């Protein structure tokens, strides 16, 4: 089993759609959780940290369920500029990256 | 936010040559630096962690004699791919943290180096 596993992509959605990404992790001792965004052949950029209480930043909402070892990211009213690969990242000793889920938002 | 400069951004070299990639933290002291490799359509894989003043710690399966890491100062780390072969062609990214260990907080990434070995 992979340490961090994400939905296989790609997700192709129209502008304005709501899209949800799911991620599970295997190490129950993990201490920190993030969503990163990566554009093709560029460095990952932090989108948001994820907390047990859930957190929201504009159109983006992240949730963490420690009991289920599950992390989610919801994007509402998707824009063309949201097209990228979304990486689920889990920390605790070292950062472990999921394989990423590619999102393509079409006009 | 903090800036990490990585260069070169792209390298094309012949098989058997060595390639050096530099990673600099521009506005903070990078106590810890990480080197990752990413193959197409795959995730970032941690290659090694280097703490300033200590030898790098390599992940399982990464050859330390092939991928030489030098954390020369609090602002500079280099990765040298020795005797590169086509299978070493990949996207290499560094990241830096101001904290020792620095794995439980966001990292600052370099812009990556695309290595193509002919």
GROMACS .gro file of C-alpha atoms in nm:
model
  225
    1UNK     CA    1   0.000   0.000   0.000
    2UNK     CA    2   0.130   0.346  -0.089
    3UNK     CA    3   0.200   0.578   0.202
    4UNK     CA    4  -0.009   0.852   0.046
    5UNK     CA    5  -0.264   0.765  -0.216
    6UNK     CA    6  -0.477   0.998  -0.423
    7UNK     CA    7  -0.762   0.963  -0.670
    8UNK     CA    8  -0.627   0.863  -1.008
    9UNK     CA    9  -0.691   1.133  -1.263
   10UNK     CA   10  -0.729   1.316  -1.477
   11UNK     CA   11  -1.040   1.509  -1.384
   12UNK     CA   12  -1.188   1.698  -1.676
   13UNK     CA   13  -1.453   1.947  -1.565
   14UNK     CA   14  -1.629   2.251  -1.716
   15UNK     CA   15  -1.574   2.598  -1.577
   16UNK     CA   16  -1.788   2.664  -1.272
   17UNK     CA   17  -1.798   2.302  -1.164
   18UNK     CA   18  -1.727   2.182  -0.813
   19UNK     CA   19  -1.455   1.920  -0.792
   20UNK     CA   20  -1.340   1.710  -0.498
   21UNK     CA   21  -1.005   1.541  -0.449
   22UNK     CA   22  -0.953   1.258  -0.204
   23UNK     CA   23  -0.641   1.134  -0.035
   24UNK     CA   24  -0.564   0.861   0.217
   25UNK     CA   25  -0.248   0.806   0.417
   26UNK     CA   26  -0.116   0.496   0.588
   27UNK     CA   27   0.089   0.631   0.878
   28UNK     CA   28  -0.137   0.710   1.171
   29UNK     CA   29   0.149   0.899   1.338
   30UNK     CA   30   0.152   1.162   1.064
   31UNK     CA   31   0.146   1.511   1.207
   32UNK     CA   32   0.101   1.760   0.927
   33UNK     CA   33  -0.102   1.769   0.612
   34UNK     CA   34  -0.096   1.991   0.307
   35UNK     CA   35  -0.233   2.036  -0.039
   36UNK     CA   36   0.012   2.159  -0.301
   37UNK     CA   37  -0.049   2.260  -0.658
   38UNK     CA   38   0.199   2.179  -0.932
   39UNK     CA   39   0.191   2.314  -1.286
   40UNK     CA   40   0.367   2.117  -1.556
   41UNK     CA   41   0.744   2.103  -1.502
   42UNK     CA   42   0.727   2.364  -1.226
   43UNK     CA   43   0.788   2.346  -0.856
   44UNK     CA   44   0.501   2.256  -0.622
   45UNK     CA   45   0.337   2.553  -0.456
   46UNK     CA   46   0.158   2.535  -0.125
   47UNK     CA   47  -0.216   2.570  -0.167
   48UNK     CA   48  -0.315   2.523   0.194
   49UNK     CA   49  -0.238   2.340   0.513
   50UNK     CA   50  -0.507   2.104   0.639
   51UNK     CA   51  -0.637   2.097   0.995
   52UNK     CA   52  -0.871   1.866   1.179
   53UNK     CA   53  -1.120   2.146   1.218
   54UNK     CA   54  -1.126   2.195   0.844
   55UNK     CA   55  -1.023   2.513   0.676
   56UNK     CA   56  -1.140   2.727   0.390
   57UNK     CA   57  -0.964   2.975   0.167
   58UNK     CA   58  -1.194   3.136  -0.083
   59UNK     CA   59  -1.314   2.868  -0.323
   60UNK     CA   60  -1.097   2.602  -0.163
   61UNK     CA   61  -1.197   2.391   0.136
   62UNK     CA   62  -0.977   2.126   0.296
   63UNK     CA   63  -1.083   1.862   0.544
   64UNK     CA   64  -0.890   1.613   0.755
   65UNK     CA   65  -1.031   1.302   0.919
   66UNK     CA   66  -0.763   1.153   1.141
   67UNK     CA   67  -0.972   0.853   1.240
   68UNK     CA   68  -1.016   0.752   0.877
   69UNK     CA   69  -0.672   0.882   0.773
   70UNK     CA   70  -0.840   1.074   0.497
   71UNK     CA   71  -0.786   1.420   0.352
   72UNK     CA   72  -0.997   1.604   0.101
   73UNK     CA   73  -0.986   1.918  -0.108
   74UNK     CA   74  -1.294   2.081  -0.255
   75UNK     CA   75  -1.275   2.342  -0.527
   76UNK     CA   76  -1.592   2.537  -0.594
   77UNK     CA   77  -1.669   2.743  -0.904
   78UNK     CA   78  -1.361   2.609  -1.081
   79UNK     CA   79  -1.168   2.842  -1.310
   80UNK     CA   80  -0.956   2.770  -1.615
   81UNK     CA   81  -0.656   2.877  -1.407
   82UNK     CA   82  -0.723   2.595  -1.160
   83UNK     CA   83  -0.595   2.346  -1.419
   84UNK     CA   84  -0.293   2.181  -1.259
   85UNK     CA   85  -0.190   1.872  -1.068
   86UNK     CA   86  -0.293   1.869  -0.702
   87UNK     CA   87  -0.061   1.696  -0.458
   88UNK     CA   88  -0.161   1.562  -0.121
   89UNK     CA   89   0.135   1.584   0.118
   90UNK     CA   90   0.170   1.426   0.460
   91UNK     CA   91   0.443   1.507   0.711
   92UNK     CA   92   0.586   1.353   1.025
   93UNK     CA   93   0.951   1.262   1.005
   94UNK     CA   94   0.965   1.349   0.641
   95UNK     CA   95   0.720   1.479   0.385
   96UNK     CA   96   0.553   1.217   0.171
   97UNK     CA   97   0.392   1.326  -0.155
   98UNK     CA   98   0.097   1.159  -0.317
   99UNK     CA   99   0.120   1.086  -0.686
  100UNK     CA  100  -0.102   1.382  -0.767
  101UNK     CA  101  -0.437   1.421  -0.936
  102UNK     CA  102  -0.448   1.616  -1.258
  103UNK     CA  103  -0.730   1.864  -1.305
  104UNK     CA  104  -0.824   2.010  -1.640
  105UNK     CA  105  -1.090   2.283  -1.639
  106UNK     CA  106  -1.244   2.342  -1.981
  107UNK     CA  107  -1.435   2.647  -2.108
  108UNK     CA  108   0.762   3.472   0.108
  109UNK     CA  109   1.095   3.297   0.123
  110UNK     CA  110   1.275   3.240  -0.202
  111UNK     CA  111   1.480   2.941  -0.304
  112UNK     CA  112   1.683   2.973  -0.621
  113UNK     CA  113   1.775   2.662  -0.816
  114UNK     CA  114   1.982   2.646  -1.129
  115UNK     CA  115   2.030   2.550  -1.396
  116UNK     CA  116   1.668   2.512  -1.494
  117UNK     CA  117   1.753   2.277  -1.776
  118UNK     CA  118   2.054   2.063  -1.859
  119UNK     CA  119   2.120   1.845  -2.160
  120UNK     CA  120   2.436   1.639  -2.136
  121UNK     CA  121   2.607   1.336  -2.282
  122UNK     CA  122   2.607   1.004  -2.105
  123UNK     CA  123   2.899   0.970  -1.867
  124UNK     CA  124   2.932   1.336  -1.775
  125UNK     CA  125   2.867   1.484  -1.432
  126UNK     CA  126   2.610   1.751  -1.369
  127UNK     CA  127   2.596   1.990  -1.073
  128UNK     CA  128   2.272   2.149  -0.960
  129UNK     CA  129   2.273   2.438  -0.713
  130UNK     CA  130   2.007   2.534  -0.464
  131UNK     CA  131   2.030   2.861  -0.273
  132UNK     CA  132   1.806   3.011  -0.009
  133UNK     CA  133   1.802   3.383  -0.077
  134UNK     CA  134   1.649   3.537   0.230
  135UNK     CA  135   1.675   3.283   0.510
  136UNK     CA  136   1.920   3.033   0.651
  137UNK     CA  137   1.835   2.688   0.525
  138UNK     CA  138   1.929   2.457   0.809
  139UNK     CA  139   1.780   2.166   0.621
  140UNK     CA  140   1.760   2.105   0.250
  141UNK     CA  141   1.582   1.828   0.066
  142UNK     CA  142   1.640   1.692  -0.281
  143UNK     CA  143   1.360   1.531  -0.477
  144UNK     CA  144   1.333   1.359  -0.813
  145UNK     CA  145   1.019   1.344  -1.021
  146UNK     CA  146   0.966   1.125  -1.326
  147UNK     CA  147   0.687   1.213  -1.572
  148UNK     CA  148   0.337   1.160  -1.433
  149UNK     CA  149   0.480   1.048  -1.101
  150UNK     CA  150   0.510   1.202  -0.758
  151UNK     CA  151   0.806   1.377  -0.606
  152UNK     CA  152   1.032   1.118  -0.449
  153UNK     CA  153   1.264   1.226  -0.170
  154UNK     CA  154   1.621   1.139  -0.255
  155UNK     CA  155   1.808   1.277   0.042
  156UNK     CA  156   1.798   1.516   0.334
  157UNK     CA  157   2.090   1.731   0.429
  158UNK     CA  158   2.130   1.924   0.751
  159UNK     CA  159   2.397   2.191   0.754
  160UNK     CA  160   2.715   2.059   0.906
  161UNK     CA  161   2.616   1.695   0.870
  162UNK     CA  162   2.643   1.434   0.599
  163UNK     CA  163   2.334   1.388   0.387
  164UNK     CA  164   2.090   1.113   0.473
  165UNK     CA  165   1.988   0.920   0.164
  166UNK     CA  166   1.661   0.741   0.110
  167UNK     CA  167   1.659   0.371   0.045
  168UNK     CA  168   1.755   0.288  -0.309
  169UNK     CA  169   1.935   0.616  -0.377
  170UNK     CA  170   2.306   0.569  -0.446
  171UNK     CA  171   2.505   0.813  -0.239
  172UNK     CA  172   2.813   0.772  -0.456
  173UNK     CA  173   2.615   0.864  -0.765
  174UNK     CA  174   2.420   1.154  -0.620
  175UNK     CA  175   2.666   1.364  -0.425
  176UNK     CA  176   2.515   1.621  -0.195
  177UNK     CA  177   2.712   1.901  -0.037
  178UNK     CA  178   2.542   2.134   0.209
  179UNK     CA  179   2.826   2.381   0.193
  180UNK     CA  180   2.669   2.661   0.393
  181UNK     CA  181   2.341   2.771   0.544
  182UNK     CA  182   2.237   2.913   0.208
  183UNK     CA  183   2.374   2.666  -0.045
  184UNK     CA  184   2.330   2.300  -0.123
  185UNK     CA  185   2.449   2.123  -0.436
  186UNK     CA  186   2.351   1.795  -0.595
  187UNK     CA  187   2.601   1.641  -0.834
  188UNK     CA  188   2.484   1.359  -1.058
  189UNK     CA  189   2.804   1.172  -1.135
  190UNK     CA  190   2.850   0.979  -1.458
  191UNK     CA  191   2.495   1.052  -1.565
  192UNK     CA  192   2.312   0.797  -1.777
  193UNK     CA  193   1.984   0.825  -1.970
  194UNK     CA  194   1.792   0.664  -1.684
  195UNK     CA  195   1.895   0.958  -1.464
  196UNK     CA  196   1.694   1.191  -1.688
  197UNK     CA  197   1.436   1.343  -1.461
  198UNK     CA  198   1.310   1.661  -1.294
  199UNK     CA  199   1.516   1.739  -0.983
  200UNK     CA  200   1.379   1.981  -0.723
  201UNK     CA  201   1.531   2.112  -0.404
  202UNK     CA  202   1.350   2.251  -0.106
  203UNK     CA  203   1.466   2.425   0.205
  204UNK     CA  204   1.356   2.474   0.560
  205UNK     CA  205   1.487   2.711   0.823
  206UNK     CA  206   1.437   2.448   1.089
  207UNK     CA  207   1.650   2.148   1.175
  208UNK     CA  208   1.461   1.851   1.039
  209UNK     CA  209   1.194   2.085   0.907
  210UNK     CA  210   0.946   1.828   0.792
  211UNK     CA  211   0.632   1.936   0.964
  212UNK     CA  212   0.580   2.268   0.801
  213UNK     CA  213   0.557   2.404   0.454
  214UNK     CA  214   0.871   2.393   0.249
  215UNK     CA  215   1.012   2.647   0.008
  216UNK     CA  216   1.090   2.488  -0.326
  217UNK     CA  217   1.338   2.572  -0.594
  218UNK     CA  218   1.206   2.598  -0.948
  219UNK     CA  219   1.347   2.262  -1.049
  220UNK     CA  220   1.604   2.134  -1.296
  221UNK     CA  221   1.508   1.924  -1.596
  222UNK     CA  222   1.799   1.690  -1.668
  223UNK     CA  223   1.814   1.514  -2.003
  224UNK     CA  224   2.098   1.268  -2.056
  225UNK     CA  225   2.158   1.168  -2.416
   0.00000   0.00000   0.00000
